[in-house]
Tab-separated table of C-alpha atoms and ligand atoms in Angstrom:
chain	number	residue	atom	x	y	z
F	1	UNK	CA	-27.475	-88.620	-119.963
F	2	UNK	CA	-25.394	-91.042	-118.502
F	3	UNK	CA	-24.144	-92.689	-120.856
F	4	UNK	CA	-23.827	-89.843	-123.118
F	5	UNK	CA	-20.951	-88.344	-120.791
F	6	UNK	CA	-19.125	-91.581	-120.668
F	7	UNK	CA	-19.538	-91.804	-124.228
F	8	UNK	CA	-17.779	-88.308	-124.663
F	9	UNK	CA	-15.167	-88.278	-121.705
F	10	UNK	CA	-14.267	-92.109	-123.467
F	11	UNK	CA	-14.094	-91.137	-127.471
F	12	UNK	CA	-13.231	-87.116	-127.109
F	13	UNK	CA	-14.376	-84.196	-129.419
F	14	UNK	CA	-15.321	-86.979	-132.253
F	15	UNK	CA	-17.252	-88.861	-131.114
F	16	UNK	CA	-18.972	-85.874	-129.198
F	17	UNK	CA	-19.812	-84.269	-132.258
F	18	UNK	CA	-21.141	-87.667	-133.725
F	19	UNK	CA	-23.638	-88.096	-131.726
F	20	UNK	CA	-24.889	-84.518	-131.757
F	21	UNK	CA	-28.176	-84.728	-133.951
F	22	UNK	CA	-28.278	-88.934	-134.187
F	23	UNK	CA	-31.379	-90.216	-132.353
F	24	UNK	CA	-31.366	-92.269	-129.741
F	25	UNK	CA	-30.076	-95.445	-129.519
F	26	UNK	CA	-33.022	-97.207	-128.036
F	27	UNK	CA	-36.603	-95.420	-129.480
F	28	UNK	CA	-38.093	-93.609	-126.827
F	29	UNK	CA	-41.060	-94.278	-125.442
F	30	UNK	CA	-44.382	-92.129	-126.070
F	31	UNK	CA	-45.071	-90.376	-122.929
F	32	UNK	CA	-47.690	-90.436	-121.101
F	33	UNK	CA	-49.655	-88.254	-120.200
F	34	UNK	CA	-52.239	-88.045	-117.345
F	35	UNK	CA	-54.644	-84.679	-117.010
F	36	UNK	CA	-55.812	-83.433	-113.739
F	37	UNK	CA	-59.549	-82.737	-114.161
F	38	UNK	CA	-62.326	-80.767	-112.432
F	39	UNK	CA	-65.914	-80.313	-113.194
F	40	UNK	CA	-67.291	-77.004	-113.533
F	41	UNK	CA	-68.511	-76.077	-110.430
F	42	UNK	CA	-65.628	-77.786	-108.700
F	43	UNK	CA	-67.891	-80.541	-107.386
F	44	UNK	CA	-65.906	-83.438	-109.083
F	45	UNK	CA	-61.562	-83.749	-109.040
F	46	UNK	CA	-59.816	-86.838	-110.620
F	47	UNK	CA	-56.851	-88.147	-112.408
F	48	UNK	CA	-57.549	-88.930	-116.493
F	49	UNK	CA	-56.432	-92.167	-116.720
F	50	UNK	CA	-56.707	-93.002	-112.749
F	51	UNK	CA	-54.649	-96.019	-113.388
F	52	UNK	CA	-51.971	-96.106	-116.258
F	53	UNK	CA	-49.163	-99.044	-116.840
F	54	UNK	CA	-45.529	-97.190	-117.643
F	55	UNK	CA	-42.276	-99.170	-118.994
F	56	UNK	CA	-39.596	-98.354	-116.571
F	57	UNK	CA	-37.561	-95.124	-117.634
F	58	UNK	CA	-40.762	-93.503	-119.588
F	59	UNK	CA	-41.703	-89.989	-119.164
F	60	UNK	CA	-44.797	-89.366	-117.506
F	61	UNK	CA	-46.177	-86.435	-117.342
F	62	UNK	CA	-49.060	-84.515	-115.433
F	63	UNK	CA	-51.297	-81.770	-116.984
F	64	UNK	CA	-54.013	-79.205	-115.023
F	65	UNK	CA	-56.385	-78.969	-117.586
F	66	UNK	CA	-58.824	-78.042	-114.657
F	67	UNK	CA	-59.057	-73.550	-115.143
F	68	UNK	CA	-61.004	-73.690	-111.633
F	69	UNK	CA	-58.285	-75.267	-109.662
F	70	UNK	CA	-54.826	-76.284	-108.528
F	71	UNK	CA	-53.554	-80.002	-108.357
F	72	UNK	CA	-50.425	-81.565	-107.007
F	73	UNK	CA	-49.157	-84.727	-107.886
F	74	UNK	CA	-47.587	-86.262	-104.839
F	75	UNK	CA	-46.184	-89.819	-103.775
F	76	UNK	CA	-47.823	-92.064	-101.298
F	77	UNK	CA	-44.022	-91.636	-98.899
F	78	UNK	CA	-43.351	-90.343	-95.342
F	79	UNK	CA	-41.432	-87.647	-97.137
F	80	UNK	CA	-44.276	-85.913	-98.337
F	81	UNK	CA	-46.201	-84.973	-95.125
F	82	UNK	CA	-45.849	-88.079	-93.203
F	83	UNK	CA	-47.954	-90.242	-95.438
F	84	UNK	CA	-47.819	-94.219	-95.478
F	85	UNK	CA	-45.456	-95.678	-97.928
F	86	UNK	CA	-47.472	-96.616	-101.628
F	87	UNK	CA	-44.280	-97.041	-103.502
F	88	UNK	CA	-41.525	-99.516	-104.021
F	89	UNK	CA	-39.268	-99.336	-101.234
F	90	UNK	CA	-36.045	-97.396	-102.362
F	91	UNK	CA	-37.835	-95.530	-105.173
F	92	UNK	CA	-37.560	-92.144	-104.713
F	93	UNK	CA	-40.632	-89.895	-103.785
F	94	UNK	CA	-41.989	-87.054	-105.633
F	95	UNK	CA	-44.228	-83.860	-105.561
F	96	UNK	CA	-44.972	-81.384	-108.522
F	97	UNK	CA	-46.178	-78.821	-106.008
F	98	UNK	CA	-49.303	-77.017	-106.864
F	99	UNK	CA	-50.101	-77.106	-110.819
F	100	UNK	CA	-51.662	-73.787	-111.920
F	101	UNK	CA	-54.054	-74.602	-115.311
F	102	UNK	CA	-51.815	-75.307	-118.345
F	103	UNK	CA	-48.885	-76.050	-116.254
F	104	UNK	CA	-47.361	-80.174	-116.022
F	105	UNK	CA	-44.838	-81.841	-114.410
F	106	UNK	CA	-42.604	-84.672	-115.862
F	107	UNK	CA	-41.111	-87.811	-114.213
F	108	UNK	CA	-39.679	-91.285	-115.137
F	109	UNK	CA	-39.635	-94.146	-112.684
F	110	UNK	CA	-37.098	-96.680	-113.197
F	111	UNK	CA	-37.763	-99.324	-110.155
F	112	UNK	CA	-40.887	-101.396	-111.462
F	113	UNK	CA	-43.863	-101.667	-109.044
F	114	UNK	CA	-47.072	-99.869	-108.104
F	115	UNK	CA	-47.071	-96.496	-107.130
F	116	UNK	CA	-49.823	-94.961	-105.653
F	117	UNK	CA	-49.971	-90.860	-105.834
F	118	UNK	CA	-52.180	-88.087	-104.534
F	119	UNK	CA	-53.050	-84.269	-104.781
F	120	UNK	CA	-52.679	-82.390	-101.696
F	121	UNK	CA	-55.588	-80.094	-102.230
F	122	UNK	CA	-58.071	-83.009	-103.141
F	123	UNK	CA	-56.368	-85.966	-100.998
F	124	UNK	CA	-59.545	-85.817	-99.123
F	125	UNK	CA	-61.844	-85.605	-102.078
F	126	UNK	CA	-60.676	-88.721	-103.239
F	127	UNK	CA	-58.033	-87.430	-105.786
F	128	UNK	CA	-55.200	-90.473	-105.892
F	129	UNK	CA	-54.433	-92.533	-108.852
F	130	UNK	CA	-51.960	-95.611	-109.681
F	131	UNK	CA	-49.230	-95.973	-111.703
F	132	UNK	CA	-47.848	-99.798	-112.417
F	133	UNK	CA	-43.930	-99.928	-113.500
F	134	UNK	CA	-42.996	-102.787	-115.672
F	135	UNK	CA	-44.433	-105.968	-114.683
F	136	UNK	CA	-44.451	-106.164	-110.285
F	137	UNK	CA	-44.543	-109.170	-108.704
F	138	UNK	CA	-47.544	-109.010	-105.997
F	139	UNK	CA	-49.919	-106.573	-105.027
F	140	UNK	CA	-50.457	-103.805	-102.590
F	141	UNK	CA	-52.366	-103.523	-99.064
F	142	UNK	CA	-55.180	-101.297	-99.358
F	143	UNK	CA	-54.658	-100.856	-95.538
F	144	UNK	CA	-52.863	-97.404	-95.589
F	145	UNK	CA	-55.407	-95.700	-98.316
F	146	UNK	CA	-57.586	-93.357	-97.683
F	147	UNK	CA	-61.029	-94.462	-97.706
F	148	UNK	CA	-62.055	-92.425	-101.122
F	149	UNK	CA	-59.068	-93.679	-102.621
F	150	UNK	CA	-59.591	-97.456	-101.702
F	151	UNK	CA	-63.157	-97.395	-103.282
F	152	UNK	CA	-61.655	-95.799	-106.634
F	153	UNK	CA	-58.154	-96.571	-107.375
F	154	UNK	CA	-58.106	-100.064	-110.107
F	155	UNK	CA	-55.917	-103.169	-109.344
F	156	UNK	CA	-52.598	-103.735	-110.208
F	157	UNK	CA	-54.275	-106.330	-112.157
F	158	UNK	CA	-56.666	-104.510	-114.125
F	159	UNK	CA	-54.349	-102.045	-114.836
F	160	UNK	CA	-51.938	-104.178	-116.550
F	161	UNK	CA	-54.493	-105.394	-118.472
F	162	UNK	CA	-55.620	-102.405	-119.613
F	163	UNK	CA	-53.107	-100.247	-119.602
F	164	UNK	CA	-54.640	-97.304	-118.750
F	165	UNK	CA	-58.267	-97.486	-116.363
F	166	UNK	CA	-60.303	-94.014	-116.680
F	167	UNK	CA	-62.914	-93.349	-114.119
F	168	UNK	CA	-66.098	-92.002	-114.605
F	169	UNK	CA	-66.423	-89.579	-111.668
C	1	UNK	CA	-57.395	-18.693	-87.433
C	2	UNK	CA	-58.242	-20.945	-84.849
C	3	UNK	CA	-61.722	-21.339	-86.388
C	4	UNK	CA	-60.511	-21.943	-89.314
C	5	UNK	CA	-58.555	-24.396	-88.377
C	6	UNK	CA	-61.123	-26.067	-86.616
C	7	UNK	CA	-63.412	-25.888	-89.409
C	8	UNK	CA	-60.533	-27.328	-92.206
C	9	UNK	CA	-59.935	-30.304	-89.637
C	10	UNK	CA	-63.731	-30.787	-89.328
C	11	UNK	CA	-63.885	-31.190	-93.130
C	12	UNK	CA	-61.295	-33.725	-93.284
C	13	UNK	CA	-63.127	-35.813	-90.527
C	14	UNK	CA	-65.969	-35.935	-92.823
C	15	UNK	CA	-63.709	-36.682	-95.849
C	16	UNK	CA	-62.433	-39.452	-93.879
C	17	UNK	CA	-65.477	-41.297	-92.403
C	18	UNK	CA	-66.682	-42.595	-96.163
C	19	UNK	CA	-63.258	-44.112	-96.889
C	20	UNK	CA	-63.747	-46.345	-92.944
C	21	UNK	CA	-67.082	-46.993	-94.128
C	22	UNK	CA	-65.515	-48.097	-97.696
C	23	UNK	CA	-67.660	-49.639	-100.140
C	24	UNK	CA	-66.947	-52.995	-101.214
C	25	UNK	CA	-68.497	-52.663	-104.654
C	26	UNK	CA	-65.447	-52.412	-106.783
C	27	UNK	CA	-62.233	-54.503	-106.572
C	28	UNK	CA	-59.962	-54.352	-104.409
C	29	UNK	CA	-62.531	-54.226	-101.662
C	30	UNK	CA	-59.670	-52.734	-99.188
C	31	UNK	CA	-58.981	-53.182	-95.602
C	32	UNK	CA	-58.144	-56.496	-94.210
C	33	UNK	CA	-59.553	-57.925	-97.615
C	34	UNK	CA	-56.714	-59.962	-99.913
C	35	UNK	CA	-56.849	-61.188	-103.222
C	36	UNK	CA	-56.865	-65.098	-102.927
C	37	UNK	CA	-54.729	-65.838	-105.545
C	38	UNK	CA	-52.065	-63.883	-103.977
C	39	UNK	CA	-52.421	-65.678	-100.772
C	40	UNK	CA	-52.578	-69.373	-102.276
C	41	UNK	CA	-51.609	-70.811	-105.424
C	42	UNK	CA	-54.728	-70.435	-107.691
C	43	UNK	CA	-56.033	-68.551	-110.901
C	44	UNK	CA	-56.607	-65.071	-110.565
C	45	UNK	CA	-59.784	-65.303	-112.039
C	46	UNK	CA	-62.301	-68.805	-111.185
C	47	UNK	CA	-64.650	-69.543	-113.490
C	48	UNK	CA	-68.130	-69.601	-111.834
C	49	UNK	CA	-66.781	-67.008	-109.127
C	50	UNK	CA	-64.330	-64.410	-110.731
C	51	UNK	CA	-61.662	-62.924	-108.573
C	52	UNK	CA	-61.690	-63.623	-104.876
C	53	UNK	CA	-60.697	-61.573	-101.902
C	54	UNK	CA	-61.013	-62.403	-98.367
C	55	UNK	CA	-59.637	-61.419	-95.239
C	56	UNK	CA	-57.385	-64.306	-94.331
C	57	UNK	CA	-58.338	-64.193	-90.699
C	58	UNK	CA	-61.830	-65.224	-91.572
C	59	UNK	CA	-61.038	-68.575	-93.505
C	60	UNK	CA	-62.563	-71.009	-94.405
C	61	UNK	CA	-65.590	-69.238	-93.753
C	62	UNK	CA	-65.410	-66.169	-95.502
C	63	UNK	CA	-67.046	-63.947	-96.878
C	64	UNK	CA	-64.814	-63.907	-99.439
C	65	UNK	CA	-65.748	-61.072	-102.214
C	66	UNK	CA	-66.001	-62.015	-105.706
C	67	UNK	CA	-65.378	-59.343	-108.541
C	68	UNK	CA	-66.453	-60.004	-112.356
C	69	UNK	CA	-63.717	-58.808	-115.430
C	70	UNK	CA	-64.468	-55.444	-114.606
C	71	UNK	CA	-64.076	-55.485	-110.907
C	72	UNK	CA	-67.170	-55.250	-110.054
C	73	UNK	CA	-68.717	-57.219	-106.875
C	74	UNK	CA	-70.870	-60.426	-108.478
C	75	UNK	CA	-71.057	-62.512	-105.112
C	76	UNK	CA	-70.440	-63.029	-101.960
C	77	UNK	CA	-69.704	-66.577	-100.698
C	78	UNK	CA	-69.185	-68.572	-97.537
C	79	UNK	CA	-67.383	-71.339	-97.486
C	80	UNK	CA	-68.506	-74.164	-95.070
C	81	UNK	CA	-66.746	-77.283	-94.450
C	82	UNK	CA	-68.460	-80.671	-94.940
C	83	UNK	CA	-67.179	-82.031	-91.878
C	84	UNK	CA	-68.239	-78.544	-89.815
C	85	UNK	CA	-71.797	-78.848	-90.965
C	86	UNK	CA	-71.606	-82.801	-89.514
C	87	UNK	CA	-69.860	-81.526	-86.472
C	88	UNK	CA	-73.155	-79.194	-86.105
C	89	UNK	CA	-70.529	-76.053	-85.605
C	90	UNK	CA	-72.292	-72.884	-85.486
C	91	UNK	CA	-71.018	-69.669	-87.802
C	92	UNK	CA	-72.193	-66.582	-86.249
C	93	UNK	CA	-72.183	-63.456	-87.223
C	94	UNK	CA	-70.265	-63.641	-90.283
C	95	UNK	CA	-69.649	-60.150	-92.412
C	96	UNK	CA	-71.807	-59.583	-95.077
C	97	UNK	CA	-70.842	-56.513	-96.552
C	98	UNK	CA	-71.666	-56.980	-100.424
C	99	UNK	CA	-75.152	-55.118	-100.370
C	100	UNK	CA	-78.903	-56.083	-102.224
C	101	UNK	CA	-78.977	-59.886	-102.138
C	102	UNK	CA	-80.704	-61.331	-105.720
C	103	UNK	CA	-80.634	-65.003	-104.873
C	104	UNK	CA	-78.708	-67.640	-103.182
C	105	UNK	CA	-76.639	-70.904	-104.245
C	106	UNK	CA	-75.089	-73.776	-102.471
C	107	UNK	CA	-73.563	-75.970	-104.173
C	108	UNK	CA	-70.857	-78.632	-103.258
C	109	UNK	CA	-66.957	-78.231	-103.826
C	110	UNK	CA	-63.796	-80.802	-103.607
C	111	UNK	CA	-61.563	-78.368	-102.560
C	112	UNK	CA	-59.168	-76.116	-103.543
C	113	UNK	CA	-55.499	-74.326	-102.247
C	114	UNK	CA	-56.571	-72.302	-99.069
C	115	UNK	CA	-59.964	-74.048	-98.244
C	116	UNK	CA	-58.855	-78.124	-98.924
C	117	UNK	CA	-61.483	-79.116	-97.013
C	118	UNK	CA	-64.415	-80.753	-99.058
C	119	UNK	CA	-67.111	-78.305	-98.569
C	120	UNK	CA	-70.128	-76.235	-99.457
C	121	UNK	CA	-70.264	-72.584	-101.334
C	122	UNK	CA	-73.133	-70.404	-100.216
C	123	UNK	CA	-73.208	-67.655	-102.508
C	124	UNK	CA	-75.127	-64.264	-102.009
C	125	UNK	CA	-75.226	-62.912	-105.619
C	126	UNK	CA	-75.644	-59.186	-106.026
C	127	UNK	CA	-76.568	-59.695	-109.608
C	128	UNK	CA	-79.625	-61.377	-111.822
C	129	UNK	CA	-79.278	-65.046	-112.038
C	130	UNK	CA	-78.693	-63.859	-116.235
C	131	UNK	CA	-75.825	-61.692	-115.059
C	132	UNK	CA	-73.822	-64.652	-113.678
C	133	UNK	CA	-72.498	-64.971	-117.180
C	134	UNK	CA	-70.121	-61.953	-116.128
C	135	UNK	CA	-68.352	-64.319	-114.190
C	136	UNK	CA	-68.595	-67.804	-115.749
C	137	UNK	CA	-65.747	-67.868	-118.010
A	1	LIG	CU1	-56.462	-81.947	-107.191
């Protein structure tokens, strides 16, 4: 978006029009997508993939695909709530605010590093999952997560191997 | 005239005393009683429950009332925090308006918008254990 403006406040009307319809310069990344889940008799709540690896800049974005429930996805940051930092520091929090079924919520992180995330309704049900941004240096304390969280959420490690860790709830 | 009068006001008294003691058997269920999803963010309609009403004054507990497609009362269900039941907390007294009991369930739930809690569903159902299809989907 950017760089689009510049383009057209630099090369006027022309080169405006130009780029109208020409696909971007650099191909776009697929997104990807994670679904919030729930069993049927709302027993069971997770992330699908809990852990996913994400070039910096692509969209990610968040389905409820639950029709029993509402999720939230909602950064580890003082900002939301007062809870413990789980993101690069600098990177800018987030929180979709409660996803009704069929509704998602789109976001691109551009500051590589792990970023852990809950949902408000389910934080205590163990409901947090892990996103890694480009390749981060270094690994997280599990000291500030939740106890259902520490037991689920995959390494760093793993999920750079991987590139995206479901779990079987 | 004045017996009359008497006698129209005394009629109206008795018009009036089935709509205190309201029945709860169709949706809305009245009173103090509001639809859930209009209180939190959640579906209208739950799969496994139907549509949910409780008086907000009452939660988490309950009873909240729950109505099948056709508003008619399927359950009602109590909801009981994990944590309360470890605690040993004591629910007394709690309303139980819904009518002939079939059968009971308690089952386990993560959580949800207005009751995040992890906790249990007891559920009175005022229908067959066949006639829970009304509200499954
Ligand atoms: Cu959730």
């Amino acid at each position: 978006m950017l760089a689009r403006r510049t383009l057209l406040r630099a090369g006027g009307w022309a080169a405006g029009l130009a780029l109208i319809g020409l696909p971007a310069a650099a191909p776009a990344a697929a997104v990807v997508e994670i679904r919030m889940r729930g069993n049927a008799d709302g027993s069971k709540v997770w992330f699908d993939p809990i852990g996913v690896l994400v070039e910096p800049g692509q969209t990610i974005r968040w389905i409820n695909i639950d029709p029993g429930n509402a999720h939230t996805s909602t950064a580890y940051h003082p900002a939301n709530a007062g809870h413990p930092l789980r993101i690069p520091e600098g990177a800018a929090p987030w929180n979709s605010d409660y996803l009704l079924p069929e509704q998602s919520f789109e976001l691109s992180l551009t500051t590589a590093g792990v970023y852990d995330y809950f949902c408000i309704p389910h934080e205590e049900a163990g409901m947090a999952g892990r996103l890694v941004v480009g390749r981060p240096q270094g690994s997280l304390s599990a000291a500030t997560l939740p106890e259902p969280a520490r037991r689920l959420l995959p390494s760093p490690e793993e999920i750079v191997r991987r590139k995206a860790v479901r779990a079987t709830p | 005239m004045l017996i009359r009068t008497i006698l129209i006001a005394g009629a109206f008294a008795l018009a009036v005393v089935p709509a205190q003691a309201q029945s709860v058997d169709k949706a809305p269920p009245g009173g103090a009683y509001k639809k859930v999803s209009e209180l939190v963010k959640l579906p209208d309609f739950l799969p496994g429950m139907g549509t949910l009403y409780v008086d907000p004054k009452t939660l988490p507990a309950g009873p909240f009332l729950a109505y099948d497609h056709d508003g008619r009362l399927a359950s009602t269900i109590y909801m009981i925090p994990v944590e309360d039941i470890q605690g040993q907390k004591t629910f007394d007294n709690l309303k139980a308006a819904g009518g002939n009991v079939d059968h009971v369930d308690m089952y386990y739930n993560a959580g949800h918008p207005g009751v995040e809690k992890p906790h249990y569903h007891i559920v009175l159902w005022h229908v067959s254990k066949a006639d829970e299809a009304r509200v499954a989907k």
